[in-house]
Amino acid sequence: MPVNKTKPTLSESIRDGLVELIVSGELRAGERLIETKIAADFGTSQAPVREALRELEGLGLVESRPRRGRHVLPFVEQTIREAYVVRAALEETATRLAMLGGGLPLGEMRADVDDMYRCASVDDVRAMGLASTRFHRRVVVAGNNFLLERAWEALQIEARTAIALVVTRPRLRDVADEHAELLRALESGDVEGACLHTRAHQWAYADLPHDMHGAARAVRFPGQVA
């Protein structure tokens, strides 16, 4: 997948729209998803709708039942936590490979962070998710390891980032600040420090009851007891 991807495809826009409806509860667990209705709601043909629904099946948000069509599954926050733990390991490795190989595109990543601040200034959650994904994809691609990159893409990072932003509802300015701090760690040349920062960056979104050092964490999903 090209690193300079900035605009979602039609199927990705439909996918992200459905993700927001499912996570917010507007589409309830058990509700049937009818392709023709979704296509009409989004003003498109059924082909991109079908592709979006297949991706949602892969994310565990939708299931297909023989002769009964597709239905919404209960949203399970555990899948978000697990994905971010795996993502942390992949991106830590990619960071190490990219820094040792001297391949990090720091100029492009600075532009990504600037874009995140612009997204925060206009409260554009979807664009923030795309900018964040673009930033991290550059590190993964710079690691120059095909299997690692394929494993990272298999996590459907753009969609999971959209879900995380909807569920955790962070201040977008804080999201931009977090990436600016991560960029400074990458620019420092300190490989071990940057790898630690990369891992911590993803573990924060895993929303586990502890951080990667075993210390208790205070940040929780909305509605959860700390």
Short mmCIF file of C-alpha atoms in Angstrom, two decimals:
data_model
loop_
_atom_site.label_atom_id
_atom_site.label_comp_id
_atom_site.label_asym_id
_atom_site.label_seq_id
_atom_site.Cartn_x
_atom_site.Cartn_y
_atom_site.Cartn_z
CA MET A 1 0.00 0.00 0.00
CA PRO A 2 1.50 3.39 -0.92
CA VAL A 3 2.76 5.57 1.89
CA ASN A 4 1.34 8.76 0.37
CA LYS A 5 -2.25 7.58 0.75
CA THR A 6 -4.21 10.53 2.10
CA LYS A 7 -7.82 10.23 0.97
CA PRO A 8 -10.06 7.28 1.87
CA THR A 9 -11.62 5.28 -0.93
CA LEU A 10 -15.39 5.10 -1.21
CA SER A 11 -15.51 1.71 0.49
CA GLU A 12 -13.29 3.01 3.31
CA SER A 13 -15.55 6.02 3.83
CA ILE A 14 -18.56 3.70 4.06
CA ARG A 15 -16.64 1.40 6.42
CA ASP A 16 -15.68 4.28 8.69
CA GLY A 17 -19.22 5.64 8.66
CA LEU A 18 -20.60 2.24 9.67
CA VAL A 19 -17.91 1.90 12.36
CA GLU A 20 -19.08 5.16 13.93
CA LEU A 21 -22.71 4.00 13.83
CA ILE A 22 -21.86 0.65 15.43
CA VAL A 23 -19.55 2.01 18.12
CA SER A 24 -21.98 4.80 19.02
CA GLY A 25 -24.82 2.31 19.31
CA GLU A 26 -26.91 3.84 16.54
CA LEU A 27 -26.63 0.47 14.80
CA ARG A 28 -27.51 -2.06 17.48
CA ALA A 29 -26.16 -5.57 18.00
CA GLY A 30 -28.21 -8.05 15.99
CA GLU A 31 -29.45 -5.45 13.52
CA ARG A 32 -29.45 -6.64 9.93
CA LEU A 33 -27.33 -4.72 7.45
CA ILE A 34 -29.03 -4.48 4.06
CA GLU A 35 -26.68 -3.61 1.21
CA THR A 36 -29.29 -1.78 -0.86
CA LYS A 37 -30.31 0.42 2.08
CA ILE A 38 -26.72 1.24 3.01
CA ALA A 39 -25.94 2.03 -0.63
CA ALA A 40 -28.93 4.39 -0.75
CA ASP A 41 -27.92 6.05 2.54
CA PHE A 42 -24.39 6.68 1.25
CA GLY A 43 -25.51 7.51 -2.29
CA THR A 44 -23.46 4.82 -3.97
CA SER A 45 -23.68 1.42 -5.64
CA GLN A 46 -23.66 -1.85 -3.73
CA ALA A 47 -20.09 -2.81 -4.72
CA PRO A 48 -18.24 -0.51 -2.28
CA VAL A 49 -20.82 -1.33 0.40
CA ARG A 50 -20.10 -5.04 -0.04
CA GLU A 51 -16.35 -4.37 0.25
CA ALA A 52 -16.87 -2.26 3.40
CA LEU A 53 -18.97 -4.98 5.01
CA ARG A 54 -16.30 -7.57 4.29
CA GLU A 55 -13.77 -5.38 6.11
CA LEU A 56 -16.13 -5.00 9.06
CA GLU A 57 -16.40 -8.78 9.23
CA GLY A 58 -12.62 -8.91 9.47
CA LEU A 59 -12.75 -6.38 12.31
CA GLY A 60 -15.26 -8.49 14.22
CA LEU A 61 -18.01 -5.89 14.03
CA VAL A 62 -20.25 -7.73 11.58
CA GLU A 63 -21.01 -11.38 10.92
CA SER A 64 -22.49 -13.08 7.88
CA ARG A 65 -25.14 -15.72 8.49
CA PRO A 66 -26.13 -18.21 5.76
CA ARG A 67 -29.51 -17.27 4.27
CA ARG A 68 -29.90 -14.53 6.88
CA GLY A 69 -27.49 -11.88 5.60
CA ARG A 70 -25.11 -9.75 7.63
CA HIS A 71 -25.81 -8.59 11.17
CA VAL A 72 -24.10 -6.26 13.64
CA LEU A 73 -22.10 -7.98 16.36
CA PRO A 74 -21.82 -6.60 19.90
CA PHE A 75 -18.91 -4.15 20.02
CA VAL A 76 -16.15 -5.79 22.06
CA GLU A 77 -13.54 -3.33 23.32
CA GLN A 78 -11.14 -6.20 24.04
CA THR A 79 -10.46 -6.49 20.31
CA ILE A 80 -9.14 -2.91 20.34
CA ARG A 81 -6.82 -3.63 23.25
CA GLU A 82 -5.45 -6.78 21.66
CA ALA A 83 -4.84 -5.05 18.32
CA TYR A 84 -2.87 -2.24 19.94
CA VAL A 85 -0.67 -4.65 21.91
CA VAL A 86 0.22 -6.48 18.67
CA ARG A 87 0.64 -3.18 16.85
CA ALA A 88 3.03 -1.95 19.55
CA ALA A 89 5.30 -4.94 18.99
CA LEU A 90 5.28 -4.52 15.20
CA GLU A 91 5.95 -0.78 15.29
CA GLU A 92 8.70 -1.12 17.88
CA THR A 93 10.47 -3.58 15.58
CA ALA A 94 9.87 -1.38 12.53
CA THR A 95 11.28 1.61 14.42
CA ARG A 96 14.43 -0.28 15.29
CA LEU A 97 14.92 -1.48 11.70
CA ALA A 98 14.21 1.93 10.19
CA MET A 99 16.52 3.83 12.55
CA LEU A 100 19.37 1.36 12.20
CA GLY A 101 18.95 1.49 8.44
CA GLY A 102 18.69 5.27 8.38
CA GLY A 103 15.51 5.14 6.34
CA LEU A 104 13.02 7.20 8.35
CA PRO A 105 11.37 9.90 6.14
CA LEU A 106 11.47 12.52 8.87
CA GLY A 107 10.50 15.42 6.59
CA GLU A 108 7.29 13.71 5.51
CA MET A 109 6.55 12.74 9.10
CA ARG A 110 6.92 16.36 10.22
CA ALA A 111 4.37 17.28 7.56
CA ASP A 112 2.06 14.58 8.92
CA VAL A 113 2.30 16.06 12.42
CA ASP A 114 1.55 19.53 11.02
CA ASP A 115 -1.48 18.00 9.32
CA MET A 116 -2.60 16.54 12.65
CA TYR A 117 -2.51 19.97 14.25
CA ARG A 118 -4.62 21.29 11.37
CA CYS A 119 -7.09 18.44 11.92
CA ALA A 120 -7.25 19.27 15.62
CA SER A 121 -7.91 22.94 14.89
CA VAL A 122 -11.06 22.07 12.91
CA ASP A 123 -12.02 19.04 15.04
CA ASP A 124 -11.85 16.64 12.08
CA VAL A 125 -11.71 13.19 13.68
CA ARG A 126 -11.70 11.23 10.43
CA ALA A 127 -8.85 13.26 8.93
CA MET A 128 -6.94 12.92 12.20
CA GLY A 129 -7.21 9.15 11.96
CA LEU A 130 -5.91 9.18 8.40
CA ALA A 131 -3.00 11.47 9.28
CA SER A 132 -2.05 9.30 12.25
CA THR A 133 -2.16 6.14 10.15
CA ARG A 134 -0.07 7.79 7.45
CA PHE A 135 2.55 8.81 10.05
CA HIS A 136 2.88 5.30 11.44
CA ARG A 137 2.79 3.63 8.04
CA ARG A 138 5.89 5.61 7.05
CA VAL A 139 7.80 4.03 9.94
CA VAL A 140 6.58 0.56 9.08
CA VAL A 141 7.48 0.93 5.39
CA ALA A 142 10.88 2.40 6.33
CA GLY A 143 11.60 -0.79 8.29
CA ASN A 144 11.92 -2.46 4.88
CA ASN A 145 10.51 -5.80 6.04
CA PHE A 146 7.77 -7.12 3.80
CA LEU A 147 6.33 -9.63 6.27
CA LEU A 148 6.23 -7.06 9.07
CA GLU A 149 4.51 -4.55 6.79
CA ARG A 150 1.96 -7.14 5.67
CA ALA A 151 1.21 -8.12 9.28
CA TRP A 152 0.74 -4.45 10.18
CA GLU A 153 -1.62 -3.84 7.27
CA ALA A 154 -3.57 -6.99 8.20
CA LEU A 155 -4.54 -5.29 11.46
CA GLN A 156 -6.62 -2.83 9.37
CA ILE A 157 -4.98 0.10 11.11
CA GLU A 158 -7.08 2.86 9.55
CA ALA A 159 -10.34 1.28 10.65
CA ARG A 160 -9.08 0.42 14.13
CA THR A 161 -7.72 3.95 14.56
CA ALA A 162 -11.16 5.31 13.63
CA ILE A 163 -12.74 3.00 16.21
CA ALA A 164 -10.27 4.01 18.93
CA LEU A 165 -10.86 7.72 18.31
CA VAL A 166 -14.62 7.24 18.49
CA VAL A 167 -14.46 5.11 21.64
CA THR A 168 -11.85 7.02 23.65
CA ARG A 169 -12.91 10.48 22.41
CA PRO A 170 -9.50 12.11 23.08
CA ARG A 171 -8.78 15.80 22.63
CA LEU A 172 -7.44 15.93 19.09
CA ARG A 173 -4.82 18.47 20.13
CA ASP A 174 -3.50 15.89 22.60
CA VAL A 175 -3.31 13.31 19.81
CA ALA A 176 -1.23 15.71 17.72
CA ASP A 177 0.99 16.49 20.73
CA GLU A 178 1.58 12.76 21.32
CA HIS A 179 2.75 12.31 17.74
CA ALA A 180 4.96 15.40 17.97
CA GLU A 181 6.63 13.89 21.05
CA LEU A 182 7.07 10.57 19.28
CA LEU A 183 8.60 12.34 16.29
CA ARG A 184 11.11 14.10 18.56
CA ALA A 185 12.10 10.71 19.97
CA LEU A 186 12.61 9.37 16.44
CA GLU A 187 14.64 12.44 15.45
CA SER A 188 16.90 12.08 18.50
CA GLY A 189 18.84 9.17 17.04
CA ASP A 190 18.50 7.25 20.31
CA VAL A 191 17.31 3.89 18.99
CA GLU A 192 16.45 2.32 22.36
CA GLY A 193 14.69 5.46 23.59
CA ALA A 194 12.70 5.78 20.38
CA CYS A 195 11.69 2.11 20.49
CA LEU A 196 10.53 2.50 24.08
CA HIS A 197 8.54 5.60 23.16
CA THR A 198 6.99 3.85 20.17
CA ARG A 199 5.86 0.93 22.30
CA ALA A 200 4.49 3.21 25.01
CA HIS A 201 2.60 5.25 22.40
CA GLN A 202 0.60 2.19 21.32
CA TRP A 203 0.22 0.65 24.77
CA ALA A 204 -1.53 3.83 25.92
CA TYR A 205 -4.30 3.08 23.43
CA ALA A 206 -4.45 -0.59 24.44
CA ASP A 207 -6.25 0.69 27.55
CA LEU A 208 -4.96 -2.07 29.77
CA PRO A 209 -5.23 -1.76 33.56
CA HIS A 210 -1.45 -1.26 33.64
CA ASP A 211 1.20 0.24 31.38
CA MET A 212 4.09 -1.69 29.85
CA HIS A 213 6.14 -1.14 33.03
CA GLY A 214 3.43 -2.66 35.26
CA ALA A 215 2.28 0.68 36.70
CA ALA A 216 -1.45 1.27 37.12
CA ARG A 217 -3.03 3.36 34.39
CA ALA A 218 -5.67 6.01 34.89
CA VAL A 219 -6.96 6.38 31.32
CA ARG A 220 -10.03 4.20 30.74
CA PHE A 221 -12.64 3.63 28.08
CA PRO A 222 -15.77 5.75 28.70
CA GLY A 223 -18.03 4.15 31.28
CA GLN A 224 -15.38 1.84 32.73
CA VAL A 225 -14.32 1.87 36.34
CA ALA A 226 -10.62 2.45 36.89
#
